[in-house]
Amino acid sequence: MQRRQFVQVLAALPLGSSALTGMAQIVGDKPLQIIVPFGPGGSGDITARMLAEFITKKTGRPAMVDNRPGANGIVGVEAVRKSPPDGSVVLLATTSTHSANPSLYKKLPYDPERDFTLVGHFGGSSSYMLVKPNAPYKTLADFVQAAKAAPGKLNYGYFNASSQVPGALLGQVAGIELTAIPYKQVNTAMTELIAGQIDVIFVDSVAGDSFVNSGQLRALAAQSAKRLVKYPSVPLISETYPSYGVSGFLGIAVPVGTPAATLQFLNDLINEAITTDPMRARLEGFGFSPKKMSLSQLATFDKEERAKWKNYVAIARMEPQ
């Protein structure tokens, strides 16, 4: 039986009985490679490693994470785009790579819709506005007042599009001027914030959670569909500025041209992963709302997120590079 025909037959079988054989058909003797287009320690890296652990235990086939940071995620995205469209190399797709970058670059070397198919989604995420524990501003109102008193003096660090746009957007909706400081990796930015070299960081709750839990940093405000269960006393930025509705996502994408049966196999596998403990519980602990999404639902979601971020970038008045 030809390889593609075999995978199509597997797609009709229950995932539990076909997972081992299905993965063997996709990756052969190689590990499944999940390329994360950002450095270690960020939300993409953490969630990718959770998924790799699930896949390894579920299928008996090794799955590995490969960090390829650089150029706001473009380096890692290009590595996956140029890989064989057989499901053996997948991309940790993010708000930056799939939603924001198309509006932030005049000549993006890839097109999320043309070059990739989204096969999984970890659920809606939340984010923090983090400051040092001893920062002089105790509330968002304090921060805005301090920024208005000294235009351009307060700064925020960013390491990808989804940490850059929120700061620029807050500047516009609150009528303040903040200075943006670029970093290559999230860990470097966090270290600089703890050391007092920068004033604030806008980061997803996955990457920021350990810093808040340990008391190294303080959540001045948050952003989510509703107040975070773990920190119900932390106000949402949108409670003060309703137009500040920044959303984000993490998911898995594969190169366009990947066989339909392989797409469905990966979609089923990821949907099971995010709704099965311990991964489900860990995602919820990080502020995600994991739920199963079909391939057609993911395609619609992907387009809608790009449209939202095009609007965010416009409101923030950020000129494409």
mmCIF file of C-alpha atoms in Angstrom:
data_model
loop_
_atom_site.group_PDB
_atom_site.id
_atom_site.type_symbol
_atom_site.label_atom_id
_atom_site.label_comp_id
_atom_site.label_asym_id
_atom_site.label_seq_id
_atom_site.Cartn_x
_atom_site.Cartn_y
_atom_site.Cartn_z
ATOM 1 C CA MET A 1 0.000 0.000 0.000
ATOM 2 C CA GLN A 2 1.342 3.427 -0.910
ATOM 3 C CA ARG A 3 2.332 5.717 1.975
ATOM 4 C CA ARG A 4 -0.401 8.283 1.341
ATOM 5 C CA GLN A 5 -3.069 5.620 0.959
ATOM 6 C CA PHE A 6 -1.924 4.041 4.209
ATOM 7 C CA VAL A 7 -2.199 7.348 6.089
ATOM 8 C CA GLN A 8 -5.677 7.866 4.648
ATOM 9 C CA VAL A 9 -6.743 4.492 6.013
ATOM 10 C CA LEU A 10 -5.314 5.402 9.416
ATOM 11 C CA ALA A 11 -7.353 8.591 9.465
ATOM 12 C CA ALA A 12 -10.503 6.502 9.580
ATOM 13 C CA LEU A 13 -9.310 4.565 12.651
ATOM 14 C CA PRO A 14 -9.741 5.636 16.289
ATOM 15 C CA LEU A 15 -6.782 7.785 17.315
ATOM 16 C CA GLY A 16 -5.830 5.518 20.202
ATOM 17 C CA SER A 17 -5.376 2.449 17.985
ATOM 18 C CA SER A 18 -3.616 4.232 15.133
ATOM 19 C CA ALA A 19 -1.379 6.746 16.912
ATOM 20 C CA LEU A 20 1.774 4.636 16.963
ATOM 21 C CA THR A 21 1.477 3.479 13.372
ATOM 22 C CA GLY A 22 0.340 6.894 12.203
ATOM 23 C CA MET A 23 3.353 8.632 13.677
ATOM 24 C CA ALA A 24 5.660 5.997 12.220
ATOM 25 C CA GLN A 25 4.228 6.733 8.772
ATOM 26 C CA ILE A 26 4.724 10.483 9.215
ATOM 27 C CA VAL A 27 8.198 10.637 10.741
ATOM 28 C CA GLY A 28 9.703 7.216 9.981
ATOM 29 C CA ASP A 29 12.675 6.644 12.280
ATOM 30 C CA LYS A 30 13.156 10.399 12.879
ATOM 31 C CA PRO A 31 11.761 12.375 15.811
ATOM 32 C CA LEU A 32 8.814 14.627 15.036
ATOM 33 C CA GLN A 33 10.379 18.076 14.936
ATOM 34 C CA ILE A 34 8.504 21.028 16.458
ATOM 35 C CA ILE A 35 10.297 24.214 15.437
ATOM 36 C CA VAL A 36 9.764 27.084 17.871
ATOM 37 C CA PRO A 37 10.627 30.395 16.166
ATOM 38 C CA PHE A 38 11.697 32.013 19.444
ATOM 39 C CA GLY A 39 14.230 31.270 22.185
ATOM 40 C CA PRO A 40 13.841 28.988 25.212
ATOM 41 C CA GLY A 41 11.705 30.075 28.159
ATOM 42 C CA GLY A 42 8.896 31.759 26.249
ATOM 43 C CA SER A 43 5.307 30.621 25.988
ATOM 44 C CA GLY A 44 5.855 28.925 22.638
ATOM 45 C CA ASP A 45 8.791 26.954 23.969
ATOM 46 C CA ILE A 46 6.909 25.854 27.097
ATOM 47 C CA THR A 47 3.736 24.762 25.292
ATOM 48 C CA ALA A 48 5.699 23.056 22.511
ATOM 49 C CA ARG A 49 7.550 20.969 25.092
ATOM 50 C CA MET A 50 4.269 19.999 26.746
ATOM 51 C CA LEU A 51 2.956 18.837 23.365
ATOM 52 C CA ALA A 52 6.184 16.969 22.555
ATOM 53 C CA GLU A 53 5.929 15.118 25.859
ATOM 54 C CA PHE A 54 2.320 14.137 25.143
ATOM 55 C CA ILE A 55 3.109 12.953 21.601
ATOM 56 C CA THR A 56 6.050 10.872 22.786
ATOM 57 C CA LYS A 57 3.969 9.123 25.465
ATOM 58 C CA LYS A 58 0.888 8.738 23.254
ATOM 59 C CA THR A 59 2.542 7.403 20.126
ATOM 60 C CA GLY A 60 5.766 5.881 21.353
ATOM 61 C CA ARG A 61 7.573 7.949 18.752
ATOM 62 C CA PRO A 62 10.019 10.663 19.849
ATOM 63 C CA ALA A 63 9.062 14.323 19.424
ATOM 64 C CA MET A 64 11.638 17.064 19.869
ATOM 65 C CA VAL A 65 11.608 20.853 20.154
ATOM 66 C CA ASP A 66 14.025 22.876 18.049
ATOM 67 C CA ASN A 67 14.371 26.572 18.949
ATOM 68 C CA ARG A 68 15.121 28.757 15.904
ATOM 69 C CA PRO A 69 14.921 32.373 17.140
ATOM 70 C CA GLY A 70 15.556 35.422 15.001
ATOM 71 C CA ALA A 71 13.912 38.282 13.087
ATOM 72 C CA ASN A 72 10.672 38.291 15.083
ATOM 73 C CA GLY A 73 10.052 34.628 14.359
ATOM 74 C CA ILE A 74 10.792 34.787 10.633
ATOM 75 C CA VAL A 75 13.905 32.552 10.823
ATOM 76 C CA GLY A 76 12.003 29.643 12.352
ATOM 77 C CA VAL A 77 8.966 30.114 10.126
ATOM 78 C CA GLU A 78 11.116 30.008 6.997
ATOM 79 C CA ALA A 79 12.781 26.791 8.187
ATOM 80 C CA VAL A 80 9.392 25.083 8.376
ATOM 81 C CA ARG A 81 8.097 26.622 5.140
ATOM 82 C CA LYS A 82 11.041 25.104 3.277
ATOM 83 C CA SER A 83 10.701 21.679 4.895
ATOM 84 C CA PRO A 84 8.962 18.700 3.218
ATOM 85 C CA PRO A 85 5.152 18.993 3.507
ATOM 86 C CA ASP A 86 4.722 15.588 5.122
ATOM 87 C CA GLY A 87 3.997 16.470 8.755
ATOM 88 C CA SER A 88 7.433 15.474 10.067
ATOM 89 C CA VAL A 89 8.414 19.114 10.728
ATOM 90 C CA VAL A 90 5.797 21.398 12.281
ATOM 91 C CA LEU A 91 5.769 25.020 13.384
ATOM 92 C CA LEU A 92 4.834 26.453 16.744
ATOM 93 C CA ALA A 93 2.643 29.172 15.244
ATOM 94 C CA THR A 94 2.158 32.309 17.322
ATOM 95 C CA THR A 95 0.366 35.621 17.351
ATOM 96 C CA SER A 96 3.606 37.198 16.126
ATOM 97 C CA THR A 97 4.263 34.824 13.229
ATOM 98 C CA HIS A 98 0.712 34.395 11.963
ATOM 99 C CA SER A 99 -1.329 37.407 13.119
ATOM 100 C CA ALA A 100 0.902 40.444 13.637
ATOM 101 C CA ASN A 101 3.875 40.073 11.293
ATOM 102 C CA PRO A 102 1.776 40.433 8.104
ATOM 103 C CA SER A 103 0.869 43.959 9.252
ATOM 104 C CA LEU A 104 4.305 44.847 10.616
ATOM 105 C CA TYR A 105 6.444 44.016 7.565
ATOM 106 C CA LYS A 106 6.228 45.452 4.061
ATOM 107 C CA LYS A 107 7.954 42.436 2.534
ATOM 108 C CA LEU A 108 7.328 39.415 4.712
ATOM 109 C CA PRO A 109 9.029 36.400 3.049
ATOM 110 C CA TYR A 110 6.089 34.141 3.867
ATOM 111 C CA ASP A 111 2.307 34.364 3.817
ATOM 112 C CA PRO A 112 0.607 32.559 6.752
ATOM 113 C CA GLU A 113 -2.485 31.749 4.720
ATOM 114 C CA ARG A 114 -0.729 30.811 1.484
ATOM 115 C CA ASP A 115 2.192 28.872 2.964
ATOM 116 C CA PHE A 116 0.776 27.167 6.067
ATOM 117 C CA THR A 117 -2.177 25.211 7.396
ATOM 118 C CA LEU A 118 -3.087 25.547 11.062
ATOM 119 C CA VAL A 119 -3.719 22.079 12.546
ATOM 120 C CA GLY A 120 -3.960 22.869 16.249
ATOM 121 C CA HIS A 121 -4.668 25.616 18.766
ATOM 122 C CA PHE A 122 -3.869 25.624 22.476
ATOM 123 C CA GLY A 123 -6.786 27.889 23.380
ATOM 124 C CA GLY A 124 -7.275 31.586 24.038
ATOM 125 C CA SER A 125 -4.455 33.027 26.118
ATOM 126 C CA SER A 126 -3.979 35.812 28.645
ATOM 127 C CA SER A 127 -1.163 38.283 29.259
ATOM 128 C CA TYR A 128 0.439 40.405 31.953
ATOM 129 C CA MET A 129 1.738 43.938 32.201
ATOM 130 C CA LEU A 130 4.737 43.305 34.479
ATOM 131 C CA VAL A 131 6.798 45.686 36.618
ATOM 132 C CA LYS A 132 9.317 45.315 39.440
ATOM 133 C CA PRO A 133 7.759 44.581 42.862
ATOM 134 C CA ASN A 134 9.060 47.909 44.218
ATOM 135 C CA ALA A 135 8.037 49.973 41.205
ATOM 136 C CA PRO A 136 6.609 53.354 42.287
ATOM 137 C CA TYR A 137 3.348 52.806 40.385
ATOM 138 C CA LYS A 138 0.964 50.462 42.169
ATOM 139 C CA THR A 139 -1.860 50.671 39.633
ATOM 140 C CA LEU A 140 -2.314 51.169 35.907
ATOM 141 C CA ALA A 141 -3.564 54.687 36.653
ATOM 142 C CA ASP A 142 -0.318 55.417 38.523
ATOM 143 C CA PHE A 143 1.714 54.221 35.559
ATOM 144 C CA VAL A 144 -0.248 56.316 33.070
ATOM 145 C CA GLN A 145 0.079 59.377 35.323
ATOM 146 C CA ALA A 146 3.864 58.862 35.581
ATOM 147 C CA ALA A 147 4.141 58.478 31.813
ATOM 148 C CA LYS A 148 2.159 61.649 31.181
ATOM 149 C CA ALA A 149 4.382 63.540 33.606
ATOM 150 C CA ALA A 150 7.530 62.520 31.709
ATOM 151 C CA PRO A 151 6.762 61.764 28.031
ATOM 152 C CA GLY A 152 9.123 59.166 26.572
ATOM 153 C CA LYS A 153 10.933 58.545 29.851
ATOM 154 C CA LEU A 154 9.177 55.287 30.711
ATOM 155 C CA ASN A 155 10.041 52.361 28.452
ATOM 156 C CA TYR A 156 8.924 48.814 27.740
ATOM 157 C CA GLY A 157 10.921 45.854 26.511
ATOM 158 C CA TYR A 158 9.730 43.622 23.691
ATOM 159 C CA PHE A 159 11.044 40.478 22.000
ATOM 160 C CA ASN A 160 8.393 39.732 19.379
ATOM 161 C CA ALA A 161 5.398 41.350 17.753
ATOM 162 C CA SER A 162 2.935 40.193 20.393
ATOM 163 C CA SER A 163 4.981 41.907 23.107
ATOM 164 C CA GLN A 164 5.643 45.022 21.010
ATOM 165 C CA VAL A 165 2.146 45.897 19.807
ATOM 166 C CA PRO A 166 0.507 45.914 23.308
ATOM 167 C CA GLY A 167 2.891 48.621 24.531
ATOM 168 C CA ALA A 168 2.368 50.755 21.446
ATOM 169 C CA LEU A 169 -1.384 50.217 21.670
ATOM 170 C CA LEU A 170 -1.508 51.269 25.336
ATOM 171 C CA GLY A 171 0.406 54.385 24.376
ATOM 172 C CA GLN A 172 -2.299 55.325 21.901
ATOM 173 C CA VAL A 173 -5.402 54.485 23.947
ATOM 174 C CA ALA A 174 -4.002 56.082 27.140
ATOM 175 C CA GLY A 175 -2.481 59.101 25.389
ATOM 176 C CA ILE A 176 1.045 58.468 26.652
ATOM 177 C CA GLU A 177 4.476 58.229 25.042
ATOM 178 C CA LEU A 178 6.491 55.101 25.850
ATOM 179 C CA THR A 179 9.913 54.176 24.500
ATOM 180 C CA ALA A 180 10.206 50.668 23.027
ATOM 181 C CA ILE A 181 13.390 48.676 23.753
ATOM 182 C CA PRO A 182 13.980 45.595 21.542
ATOM 183 C CA TYR A 183 15.422 42.312 22.827
ATOM 184 C CA LYS A 184 16.266 39.082 21.038
ATOM 185 C CA GLN A 185 14.856 36.758 23.700
ATOM 186 C CA VAL A 186 12.250 36.889 26.444
ATOM 187 C CA ASN A 187 14.678 35.780 29.178
ATOM 188 C CA THR A 188 17.013 38.679 28.460
ATOM 189 C CA ALA A 189 14.145 41.162 28.641
ATOM 190 C CA MET A 190 12.911 39.672 31.921
ATOM 191 C CA THR A 191 16.401 39.862 33.428
ATOM 192 C CA GLU A 192 16.694 43.520 32.423
ATOM 193 C CA LEU A 193 13.290 44.286 33.938
ATOM 194 C CA ILE A 194 14.216 42.623 37.227
ATOM 195 C CA ALA A 195 17.478 44.604 37.231
ATOM 196 C CA GLY A 196 15.573 47.854 36.678
ATOM 197 C CA GLN A 197 17.011 48.559 33.223
ATOM 198 C CA ILE A 198 13.515 48.820 31.742
ATOM 199 C CA ASP A 199 10.189 49.808 33.306
ATOM 200 C CA VAL A 200 7.598 47.336 32.045
ATOM 201 C CA ILE A 201 7.024 44.289 29.846
ATOM 202 C CA PHE A 202 3.847 43.077 28.179
ATOM 203 C CA VAL A 203 4.080 39.295 28.092
ATOM 204 C CA ASP A 204 1.766 36.310 27.857
ATOM 205 C CA SER A 205 0.930 34.603 31.109
ATOM 206 C CA VAL A 206 2.794 31.400 30.192
ATOM 207 C CA ALA A 207 6.147 33.169 30.009
ATOM 208 C CA GLY A 208 5.385 35.525 32.893
ATOM 209 C CA ASP A 209 3.725 33.173 35.353
ATOM 210 C CA SER A 210 6.841 31.894 37.131
ATOM 211 C CA PHE A 211 8.104 35.459 37.651
ATOM 212 C CA VAL A 212 4.792 36.501 39.211
ATOM 213 C CA ASN A 213 4.537 33.352 41.337
ATOM 214 C CA SER A 214 8.073 33.809 42.674
ATOM 215 C CA GLY A 215 7.543 37.485 43.451
ATOM 216 C CA GLN A 216 10.369 38.559 41.140
ATOM 217 C CA LEU A 217 7.902 40.690 39.180
ATOM 218 C CA ARG A 218 4.456 42.126 39.836
ATOM 219 C CA ALA A 219 1.440 42.079 37.554
ATOM 220 C CA LEU A 220 0.307 45.689 37.341
ATOM 221 C CA ALA A 221 -2.538 44.697 35.038
ATOM 222 C CA ALA A 222 -3.582 41.797 32.825
ATOM 223 C CA GLN A 223 -5.449 41.158 29.627
ATOM 224 C CA SER A 224 -7.847 38.291 28.968
ATOM 225 C CA ALA A 225 -11.482 37.591 28.211
ATOM 226 C CA LYS A 226 -12.129 37.884 31.956
ATOM 227 C CA ARG A 227 -10.086 38.373 35.126
ATOM 228 C CA LEU A 228 -7.587 35.602 35.747
ATOM 229 C CA VAL A 229 -8.688 32.900 38.181
ATOM 230 C CA LYS A 230 -5.256 32.836 39.842
ATOM 231 C CA TYR A 231 -5.120 36.616 40.265
ATOM 232 C CA PRO A 232 -8.693 37.936 40.469
ATOM 233 C CA SER A 233 -7.516 41.172 42.100
ATOM 234 C CA VAL A 234 -5.380 42.099 39.087
ATOM 235 C CA PRO A 235 -7.483 44.401 36.867
ATOM 236 C CA LEU A 236 -7.710 44.031 33.103
ATOM 237 C CA ILE A 237 -6.348 46.858 30.954
ATOM 238 C CA SER A 238 -9.600 46.732 28.990
ATOM 239 C CA GLU A 239 -11.552 47.624 32.140
ATOM 240 C CA THR A 240 -9.976 51.078 31.916
ATOM 241 C CA TYR A 241 -9.531 51.218 28.136
ATOM 242 C CA PRO A 242 -12.296 49.178 26.429
ATOM 243 C CA SER A 243 -10.681 49.471 22.979
ATOM 244 C CA TYR A 244 -7.641 47.645 24.330
ATOM 245 C CA GLY A 245 -8.789 44.131 23.455
ATOM 246 C CA VAL A 246 -5.484 42.514 22.506
ATOM 247 C CA SER A 247 -5.843 38.772 22.013
ATOM 248 C CA GLY A 248 -3.226 36.144 21.331
ATOM 249 C CA PHE A 249 -2.800 32.515 20.402
ATOM 250 C CA LEU A 250 -0.377 29.633 20.151
ATOM 251 C CA GLY A 251 -0.883 26.701 17.828
ATOM 252 C CA ILE A 252 0.691 24.242 15.443
ATOM 253 C CA ALA A 253 0.999 24.763 11.687
ATOM 254 C CA VAL A 254 2.418 22.694 8.849
ATOM 255 C CA PRO A 255 3.592 23.613 5.347
ATOM 256 C CA VAL A 256 0.865 23.890 2.732
ATOM 257 C CA GLY A 257 0.628 20.777 0.618
ATOM 258 C CA THR A 258 0.696 18.411 3.575
ATOM 259 C CA PRO A 259 -1.676 15.493 2.766
ATOM 260 C CA ALA A 260 -5.222 15.905 4.033
ATOM 261 C CA ALA A 261 -5.077 12.677 6.055
ATOM 262 C CA THR A 262 -1.924 13.846 7.805
ATOM 263 C CA LEU A 263 -3.563 17.179 8.601
ATOM 264 C CA GLN A 264 -6.482 15.367 10.177
ATOM 265 C CA PHE A 265 -4.240 12.985 12.110
ATOM 266 C CA LEU A 266 -2.277 15.885 13.620
ATOM 267 C CA ASN A 267 -5.479 17.800 14.346
ATOM 268 C CA ASP A 268 -6.930 14.818 16.217
ATOM 269 C CA LEU A 269 -3.676 14.283 18.108
ATOM 270 C CA ILE A 270 -3.406 17.925 19.232
ATOM 271 C CA ASN A 271 -7.089 18.129 20.171
ATOM 272 C CA GLU A 272 -6.629 15.089 22.392
ATOM 273 C CA ALA A 273 -3.448 16.535 23.915
ATOM 274 C CA ILE A 274 -4.985 19.854 24.972
ATOM 275 C CA THR A 275 -8.087 18.252 26.477
ATOM 276 C CA THR A 276 -6.248 15.524 28.404
ATOM 277 C CA ASP A 277 -4.590 15.966 31.780
ATOM 278 C CA PRO A 278 -1.934 16.864 32.720
ATOM 279 C CA MET A 279 -1.581 19.129 29.655
ATOM 280 C CA ARG A 280 -5.135 20.465 29.913
ATOM 281 C CA ALA A 281 -4.671 21.366 33.581
ATOM 282 C CA ARG A 282 -1.298 22.978 32.928
ATOM 283 C CA LEU A 283 -2.694 25.077 30.082
ATOM 284 C CA GLU A 284 -5.609 26.227 32.217
ATOM 285 C CA GLY A 285 -3.163 27.054 34.999
ATOM 286 C CA PHE A 286 -1.351 29.339 32.585
ATOM 287 C CA GLY A 287 -4.578 31.123 31.690
ATOM 288 C CA PHE A 288 -5.455 29.272 28.482
ATOM 289 C CA SER A 289 -8.925 28.041 27.616
ATOM 290 C CA PRO A 290 -8.193 24.835 25.684
ATOM 291 C CA LYS A 291 -10.931 23.487 23.452
ATOM 292 C CA LYS A 292 -11.053 21.250 20.401
ATOM 293 C CA MET A 293 -11.124 22.980 17.014
ATOM 294 C CA SER A 294 -11.616 21.352 13.613
ATOM 295 C CA LEU A 295 -9.433 22.170 10.617
ATOM 296 C CA SER A 296 -12.162 24.360 9.120
ATOM 297 C CA GLN A 297 -12.640 26.206 12.411
ATOM 298 C CA LEU A 298 -8.894 26.773 12.636
ATOM 299 C CA ALA A 299 -8.802 28.233 9.122
ATOM 300 C CA THR A 300 -11.528 30.715 10.021
ATOM 301 C CA PHE A 301 -9.867 31.546 13.350
ATOM 302 C CA ASP A 302 -6.531 32.163 11.610
ATOM 303 C CA LYS A 303 -8.058 34.737 9.248
ATOM 304 C CA GLU A 304 -10.006 36.465 12.019
ATOM 305 C CA GLU A 305 -6.903 36.857 14.197
ATOM 306 C CA ARG A 306 -4.956 38.485 11.347
ATOM 307 C CA ALA A 307 -7.806 40.935 10.828
ATOM 308 C CA LYS A 308 -7.844 41.789 14.562
ATOM 309 C CA TRP A 309 -4.104 42.394 14.659
ATOM 310 C CA LYS A 310 -4.220 44.499 11.528
ATOM 311 C CA ASN A 311 -6.622 46.712 13.459
ATOM 312 C CA TYR A 312 -4.418 46.703 16.595
ATOM 313 C CA VAL A 313 -1.400 47.759 14.551
ATOM 314 C CA ALA A 314 -3.435 50.524 12.906
ATOM 315 C CA ILE A 315 -4.694 51.834 16.257
ATOM 316 C CA ALA A 316 -1.130 51.758 17.604
ATOM 317 C CA ARG A 317 -0.022 53.716 14.525
ATOM 318 C CA MET A 318 2.887 51.388 13.895
ATOM 319 C CA GLU A 319 4.440 51.783 10.463
ATOM 320 C CA PRO A 320 5.393 48.547 8.642
ATOM 321 C CA GLN A 321 9.143 47.945 8.521
#
